[in-house]
Amino acid sequence: MRRVRDTEKQVTRDEAMSILKAAEYGVLSTVDKDGQPYGVPLNYIVLDEAIYLHCALAGHKLDNISQNSQVCFTVVGYSEIVPSSFTANYESVVVFGKAILASEPEKIKMLTELVKKYSPEFQDKGMKVLDAFKDKCAVIRIKIEDITGVKKR
């Protein structure tokens, strides 16, 4: 994998994982059988050195992953434009890995953790929604093979 050009901005793997875990959404990038790229913003969670996201039972993401499991997942944590300096302060992470459909136990664990991350004050209601929703969605697991992060402040 290519390395970050400006190594002064590069963060450690642990810092990159912290940024990844804290961000609200990421962009999943896949490629279809004809080489057409497709990027879509998604909510996600990080568990056990893997990224998990949910989607419909069929669609563009799953079609692309079935053809080519290699994906890229990008998050932007903090971001601030500094107009007077014609620059920006930011932190971001880029992950490369292989995407596969998660097992049923992983799926339930992921959906439970998703409720905890995005609706912590509505756990009971969230678990009821999860129970009604779980058979209507798929969960994708991205095994993190390479992760790089940068920070400029």
XYZ file of N, CA, C and O in Angstrom, residues 6 12 25 38 40 48 50 93:
32
model
N 2.968 13.132 3.408
C 3.392 14.075 4.437
C 3.425 13.343 5.779
O 2.456 13.337 6.531
N -0.263 7.333 14.478
C 0.002 5.923 14.721
C -1.228 5.086 14.365
O -2.329 5.614 14.221
N -19.699 8.697 10.360
C -19.986 7.958 9.137
C -18.713 7.806 8.328
O -17.721 8.491 8.557
N -17.780 3.035 -7.107
C -19.017 3.413 -6.420
C -18.677 3.699 -4.971
O -18.123 2.851 -4.271
N -20.277 5.258 -1.280
C -21.525 5.594 -0.603
C -21.257 5.843 0.889
O -20.540 5.074 1.527
N -13.611 -5.657 17.045
C -12.613 -6.709 16.835
C -11.796 -6.516 15.555
O -11.681 -7.423 14.737
N -12.398 -4.962 12.872
C -13.165 -5.015 11.629
C -14.200 -3.897 11.638
O -14.643 -3.445 12.694
N -9.025 8.983 8.114
C -8.495 7.625 8.100
C -8.919 6.956 6.799
O -10.054 7.130 6.345
